[in-house]
Short mmCIF file of C-alpha atoms and ligand atoms in Angstrom, two decimals:
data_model
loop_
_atom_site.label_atom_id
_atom_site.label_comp_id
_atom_site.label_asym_id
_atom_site.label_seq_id
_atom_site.Cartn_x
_atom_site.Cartn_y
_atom_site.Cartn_z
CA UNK D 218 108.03 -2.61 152.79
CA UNK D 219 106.44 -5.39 150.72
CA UNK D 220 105.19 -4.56 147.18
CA UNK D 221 101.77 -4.35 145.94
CA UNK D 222 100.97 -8.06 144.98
CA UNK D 223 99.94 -6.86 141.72
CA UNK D 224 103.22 -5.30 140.96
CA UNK D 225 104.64 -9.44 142.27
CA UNK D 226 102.03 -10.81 139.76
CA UNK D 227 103.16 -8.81 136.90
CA UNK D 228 106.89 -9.49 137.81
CA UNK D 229 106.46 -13.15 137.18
CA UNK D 230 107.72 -15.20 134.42
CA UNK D 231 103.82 -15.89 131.82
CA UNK D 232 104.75 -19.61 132.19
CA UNK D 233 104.30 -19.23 135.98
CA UNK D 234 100.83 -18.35 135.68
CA UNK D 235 99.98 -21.30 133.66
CA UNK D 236 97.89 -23.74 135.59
CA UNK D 237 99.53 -26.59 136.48
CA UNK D 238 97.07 -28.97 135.02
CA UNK D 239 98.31 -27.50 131.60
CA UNK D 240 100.04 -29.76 128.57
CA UNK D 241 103.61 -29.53 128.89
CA UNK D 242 105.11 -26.71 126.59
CA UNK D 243 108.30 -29.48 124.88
CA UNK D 244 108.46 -32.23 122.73
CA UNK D 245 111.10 -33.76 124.49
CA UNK D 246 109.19 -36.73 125.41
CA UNK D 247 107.42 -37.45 122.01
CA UNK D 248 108.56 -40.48 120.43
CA UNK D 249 107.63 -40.72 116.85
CA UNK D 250 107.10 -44.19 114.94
CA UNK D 251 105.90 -45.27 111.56
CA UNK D 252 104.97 -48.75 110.09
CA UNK D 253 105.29 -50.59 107.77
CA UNK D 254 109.09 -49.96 107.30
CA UNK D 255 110.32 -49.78 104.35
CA UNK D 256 107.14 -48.81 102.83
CA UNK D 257 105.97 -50.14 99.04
CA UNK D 258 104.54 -47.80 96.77
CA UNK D 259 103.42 -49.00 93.26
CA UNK D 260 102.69 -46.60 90.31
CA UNK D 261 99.26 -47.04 89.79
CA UNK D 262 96.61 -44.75 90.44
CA UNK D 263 93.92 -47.27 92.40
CA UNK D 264 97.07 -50.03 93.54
CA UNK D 265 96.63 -50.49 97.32
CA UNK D 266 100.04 -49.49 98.45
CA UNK D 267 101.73 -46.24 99.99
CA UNK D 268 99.82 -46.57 103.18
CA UNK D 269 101.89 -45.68 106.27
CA UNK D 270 100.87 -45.31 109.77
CA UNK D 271 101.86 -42.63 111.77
CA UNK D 272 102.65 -42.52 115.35
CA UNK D 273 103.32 -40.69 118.28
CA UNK D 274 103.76 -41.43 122.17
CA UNK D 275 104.51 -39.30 124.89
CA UNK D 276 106.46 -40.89 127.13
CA UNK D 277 106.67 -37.51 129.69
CA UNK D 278 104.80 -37.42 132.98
CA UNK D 279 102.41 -34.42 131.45
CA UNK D 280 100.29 -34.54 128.80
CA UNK D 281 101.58 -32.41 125.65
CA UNK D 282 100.37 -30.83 122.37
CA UNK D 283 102.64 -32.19 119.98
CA UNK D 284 103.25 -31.25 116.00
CA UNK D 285 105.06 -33.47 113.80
CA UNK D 286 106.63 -32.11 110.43
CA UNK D 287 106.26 -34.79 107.60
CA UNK D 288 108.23 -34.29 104.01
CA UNK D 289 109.67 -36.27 101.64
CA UNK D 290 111.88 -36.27 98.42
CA UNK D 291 110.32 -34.63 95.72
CA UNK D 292 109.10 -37.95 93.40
CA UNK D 293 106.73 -38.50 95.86
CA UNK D 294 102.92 -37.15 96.82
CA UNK D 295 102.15 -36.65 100.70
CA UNK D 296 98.70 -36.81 101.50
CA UNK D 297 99.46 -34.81 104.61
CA UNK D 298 102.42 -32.54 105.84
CA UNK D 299 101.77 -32.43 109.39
CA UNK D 300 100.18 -34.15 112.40
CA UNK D 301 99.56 -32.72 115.15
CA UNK D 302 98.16 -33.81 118.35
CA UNK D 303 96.89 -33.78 121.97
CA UNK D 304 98.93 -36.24 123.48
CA UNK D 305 98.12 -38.29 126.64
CA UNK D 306 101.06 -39.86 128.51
CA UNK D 307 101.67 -43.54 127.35
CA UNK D 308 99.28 -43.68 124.73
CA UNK D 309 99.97 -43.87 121.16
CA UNK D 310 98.05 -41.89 118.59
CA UNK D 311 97.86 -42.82 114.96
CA UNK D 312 97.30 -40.81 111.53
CA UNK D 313 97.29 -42.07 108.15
CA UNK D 314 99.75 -40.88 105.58
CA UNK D 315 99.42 -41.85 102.05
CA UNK D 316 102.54 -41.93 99.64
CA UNK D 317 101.50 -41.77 95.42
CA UNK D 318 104.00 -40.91 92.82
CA UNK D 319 102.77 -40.90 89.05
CA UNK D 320 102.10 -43.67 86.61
CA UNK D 321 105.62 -43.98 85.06
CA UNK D 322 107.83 -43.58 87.90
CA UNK D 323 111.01 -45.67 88.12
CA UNK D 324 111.44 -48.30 90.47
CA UNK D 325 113.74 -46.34 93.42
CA UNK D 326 114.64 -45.66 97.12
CA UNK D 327 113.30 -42.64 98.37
CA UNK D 328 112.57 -41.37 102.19
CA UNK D 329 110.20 -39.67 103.86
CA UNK D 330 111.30 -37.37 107.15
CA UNK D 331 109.20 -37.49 110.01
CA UNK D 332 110.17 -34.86 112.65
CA UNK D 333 108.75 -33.57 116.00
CA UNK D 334 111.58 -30.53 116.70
CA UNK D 335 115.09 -31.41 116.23
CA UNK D 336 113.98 -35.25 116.44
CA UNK D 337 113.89 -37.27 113.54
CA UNK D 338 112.50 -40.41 112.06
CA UNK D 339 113.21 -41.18 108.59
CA UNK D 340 110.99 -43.57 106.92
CA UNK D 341 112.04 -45.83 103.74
CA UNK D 342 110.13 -45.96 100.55
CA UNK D 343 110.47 -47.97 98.00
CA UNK D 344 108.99 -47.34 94.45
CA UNK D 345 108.18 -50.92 93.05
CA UNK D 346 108.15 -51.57 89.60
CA UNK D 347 104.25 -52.16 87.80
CA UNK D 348 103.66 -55.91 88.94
CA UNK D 349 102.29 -58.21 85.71
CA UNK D 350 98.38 -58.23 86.28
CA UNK D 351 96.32 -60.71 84.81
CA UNK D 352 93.02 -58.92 85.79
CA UNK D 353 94.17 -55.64 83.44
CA UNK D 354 91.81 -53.66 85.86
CA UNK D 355 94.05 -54.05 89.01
CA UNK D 356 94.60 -50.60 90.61
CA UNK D 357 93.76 -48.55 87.52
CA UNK D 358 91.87 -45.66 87.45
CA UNK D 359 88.28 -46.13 88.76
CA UNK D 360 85.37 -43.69 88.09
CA UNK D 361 81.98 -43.39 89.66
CA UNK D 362 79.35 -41.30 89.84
CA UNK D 363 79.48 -40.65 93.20
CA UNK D 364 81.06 -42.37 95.86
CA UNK D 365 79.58 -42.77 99.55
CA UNK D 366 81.97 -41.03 102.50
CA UNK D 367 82.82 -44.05 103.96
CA UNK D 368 83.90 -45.58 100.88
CA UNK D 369 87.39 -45.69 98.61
CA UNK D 370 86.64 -45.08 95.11
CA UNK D 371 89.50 -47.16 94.35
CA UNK D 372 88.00 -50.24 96.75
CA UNK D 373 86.26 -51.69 93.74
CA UNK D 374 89.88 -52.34 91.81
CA UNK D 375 91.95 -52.84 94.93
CA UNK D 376 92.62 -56.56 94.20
CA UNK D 377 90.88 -57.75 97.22
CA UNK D 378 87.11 -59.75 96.81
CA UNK D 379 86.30 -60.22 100.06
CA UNK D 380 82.99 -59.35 101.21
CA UNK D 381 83.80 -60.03 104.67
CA UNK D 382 86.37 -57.05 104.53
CA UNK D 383 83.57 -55.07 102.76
CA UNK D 384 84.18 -51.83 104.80
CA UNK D 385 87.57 -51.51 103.78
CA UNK D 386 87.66 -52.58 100.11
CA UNK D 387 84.85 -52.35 98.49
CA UNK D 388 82.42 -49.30 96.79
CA UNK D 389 79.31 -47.73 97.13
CA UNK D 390 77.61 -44.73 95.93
CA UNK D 391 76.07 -41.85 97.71
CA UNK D 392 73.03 -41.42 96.59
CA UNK D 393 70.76 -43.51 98.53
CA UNK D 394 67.58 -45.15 96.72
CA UNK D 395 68.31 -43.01 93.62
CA UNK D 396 69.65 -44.81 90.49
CA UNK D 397 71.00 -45.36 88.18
CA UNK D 398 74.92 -45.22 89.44
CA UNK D 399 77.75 -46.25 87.55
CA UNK D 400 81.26 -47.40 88.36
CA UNK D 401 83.75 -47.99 86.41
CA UNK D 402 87.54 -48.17 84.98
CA UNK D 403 89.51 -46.31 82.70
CA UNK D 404 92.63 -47.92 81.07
CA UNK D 405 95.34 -45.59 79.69
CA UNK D 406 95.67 -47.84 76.43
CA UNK D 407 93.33 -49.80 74.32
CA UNK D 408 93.73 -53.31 76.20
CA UNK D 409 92.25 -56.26 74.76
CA UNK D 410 89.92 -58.76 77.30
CA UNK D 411 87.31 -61.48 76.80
CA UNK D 412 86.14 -61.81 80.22
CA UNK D 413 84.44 -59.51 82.73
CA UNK D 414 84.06 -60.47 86.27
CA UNK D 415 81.92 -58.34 88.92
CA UNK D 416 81.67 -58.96 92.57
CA UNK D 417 78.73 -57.59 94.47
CA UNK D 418 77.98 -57.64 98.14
CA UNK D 419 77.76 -61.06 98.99
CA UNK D 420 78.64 -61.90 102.98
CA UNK D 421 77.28 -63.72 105.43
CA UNK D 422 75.78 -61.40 106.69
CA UNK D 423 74.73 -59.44 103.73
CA UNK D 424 74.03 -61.36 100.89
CA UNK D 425 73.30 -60.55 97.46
CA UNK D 426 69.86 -61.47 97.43
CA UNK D 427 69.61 -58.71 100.20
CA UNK D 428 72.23 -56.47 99.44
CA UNK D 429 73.87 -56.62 96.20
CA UNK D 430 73.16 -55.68 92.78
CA UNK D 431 69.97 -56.95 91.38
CA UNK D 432 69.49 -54.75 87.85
CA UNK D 433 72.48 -54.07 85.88
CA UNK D 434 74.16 -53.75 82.44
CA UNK D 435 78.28 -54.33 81.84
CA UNK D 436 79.46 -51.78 79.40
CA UNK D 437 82.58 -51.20 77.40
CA UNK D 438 84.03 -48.86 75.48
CA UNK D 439 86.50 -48.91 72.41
CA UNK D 440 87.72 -44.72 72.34
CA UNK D 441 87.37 -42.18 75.42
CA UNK D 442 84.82 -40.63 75.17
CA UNK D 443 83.05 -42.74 72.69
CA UNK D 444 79.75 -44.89 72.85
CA UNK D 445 79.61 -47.83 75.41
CA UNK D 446 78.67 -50.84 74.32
CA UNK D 447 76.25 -53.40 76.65
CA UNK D 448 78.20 -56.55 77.09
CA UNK D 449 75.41 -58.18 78.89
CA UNK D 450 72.23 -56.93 80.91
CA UNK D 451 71.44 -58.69 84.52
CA UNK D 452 68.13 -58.02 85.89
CA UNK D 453 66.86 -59.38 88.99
CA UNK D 454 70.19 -60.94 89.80
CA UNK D 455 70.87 -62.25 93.36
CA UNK D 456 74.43 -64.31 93.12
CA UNK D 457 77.54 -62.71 94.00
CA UNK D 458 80.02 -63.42 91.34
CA UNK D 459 79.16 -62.83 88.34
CA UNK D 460 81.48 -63.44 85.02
CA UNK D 461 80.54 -62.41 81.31
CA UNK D 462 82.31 -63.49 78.50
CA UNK D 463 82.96 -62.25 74.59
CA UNK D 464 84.87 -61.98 71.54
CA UNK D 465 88.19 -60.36 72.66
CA UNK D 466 87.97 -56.91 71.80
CA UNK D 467 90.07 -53.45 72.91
CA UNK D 468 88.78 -51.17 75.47
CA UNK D 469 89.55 -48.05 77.05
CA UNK D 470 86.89 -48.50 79.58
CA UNK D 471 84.88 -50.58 81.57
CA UNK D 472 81.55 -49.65 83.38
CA UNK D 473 78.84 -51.14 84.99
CA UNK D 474 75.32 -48.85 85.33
CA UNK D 475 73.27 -49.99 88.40
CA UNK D 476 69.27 -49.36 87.87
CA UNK D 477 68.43 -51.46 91.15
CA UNK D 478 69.99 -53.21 94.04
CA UNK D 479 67.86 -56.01 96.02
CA UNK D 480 67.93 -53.71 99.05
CA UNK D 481 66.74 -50.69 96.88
CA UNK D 482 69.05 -48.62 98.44
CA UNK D 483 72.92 -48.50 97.70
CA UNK D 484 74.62 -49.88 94.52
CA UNK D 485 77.54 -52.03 96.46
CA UNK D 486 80.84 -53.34 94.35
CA UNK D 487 83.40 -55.21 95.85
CA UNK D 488 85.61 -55.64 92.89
CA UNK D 489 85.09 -55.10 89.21
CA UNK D 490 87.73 -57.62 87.31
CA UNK D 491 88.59 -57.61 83.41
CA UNK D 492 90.98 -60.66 81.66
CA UNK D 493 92.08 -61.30 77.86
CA UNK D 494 91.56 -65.24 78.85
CA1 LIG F 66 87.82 -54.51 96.48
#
């Protein structure tokens, strides 16, 4: 005599009763990448490096949930631990993973370990030695007083003046028609310069007369913490590049306060640049 189907029902194995449009429950299929390899890291707190891309493809028939373990040796800072993912099948799908280790760190080889189960991927990273900057503002610490989402706080002393690539590397604040903002640099030594150089929006399709700064002073400081001192004062300024020179003196800091831009709206730096010649 058959049993009651609910008595079959219970009998069955939970995986049974999953529907068979469901992910698939292993990782076998997951292959894991990461580029660049070996990855640079330089360290400086605002230096554009440590930026790895993170990767994973599922090369089963199913589509899978997948969870990948990252870690690495204890010099350096992970800006994530773990990615995890709905996986289609074929397509890969990206995170970013930053690497930082302090100011001071030796120049070494150390790896991080990317791993999906009992699969492994490990990733080289290589600590590169302080490069010798001329613009003694390159990937220090920046400051502002606020910074927009979309923005890096760091874009306006990454190194790179393009305002084509203006998404990617430059600064704005977040506080829209409200002023004044202020963004600056702090130095960890008194550094001497003579020469300040600030790069506002300026592209083809935005500007400066539209979109960059327009009312502006360039400040400096000798002590943390102390008074600033106004270098020189802009006001209704509508060129991109600007450059202000003066007797060499040390600083500990570099600032510029925004009271207008020519769009009225967003205080936008693309790079903020400071040289002894
Ligand atoms: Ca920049």
């Amino acid at each position: 005599m058959p049993r009651p189907r609910s008595t079959v029902l219970l009998a069955l194995p939970l995986a049974l009763l999953v529907p068979a449009a469901a992910v698939a429950s292993s990782n076998d299929h997951v292959e894991i990448s990461a580029t660049p390899q070996p990855v640079e890291v330089v360290p400086l707190p605002c230096f554009p490096s440590g930026k790895l891309t993170l990767g994973m493809t599922n090369t089963g028939r199913k589509p899978t949930i997948a969870d990948m373990h990252v870690s690495g040796d204890l010099a350096l800072t992970l800006s994530r631990h773990q990615f995890s993912s709905y996986l289609p099948v074929g397509q890969l799908v990206k995170a970013p993973l930053e690497i930082t280790v302090p100011r001071g760190t030796a120049p070494a080889n150390h790896t991080v370990d990317l791993s999906i189960d009992r699969d492994h991927l490990k990733v080289p990273v290589v600590v590169q030695p302080v490069p010798v900057r001329d613009n003694v503002l390159l990937g220090e610490q920046a400051a502002a007083s606020s910074t927009n989402g979309d923005m890096k706080l760091c874009g306006g002393v990454d190194g790179n003046t393009d305002s084509e690539q203006w998404g990617a590397s430059g600064w704005h604040d977040a506080t829209k028609g409200v002023f004044p903002d202020t963004y600056g640099v702090d130095l960890v030594q008194p550094t001497t310069i003579r020469r300040i150089v600030l790069q506002t929006l300026d592209s083809r399709r935005y500007p400066a007369a539209v979109m960059g700064l327009r009312d502006f002073d360039v400040q400096v400081r000798a002590t943390q913490g102390g008074p600033w001192t106004t270098v020189q004062e802009f006001r209704g300024n509508t060129t991109g590049r600007l450059t202000v020179t003066f007797e060499p003196m040390a600083v500990v800091a570099v600032q510029v306060v925004v009271h207008d831009s020519n769009d009225h709206g967003y205080s936008r730096i693309i790079e903020l640049e400071a040289y002894d010649n």
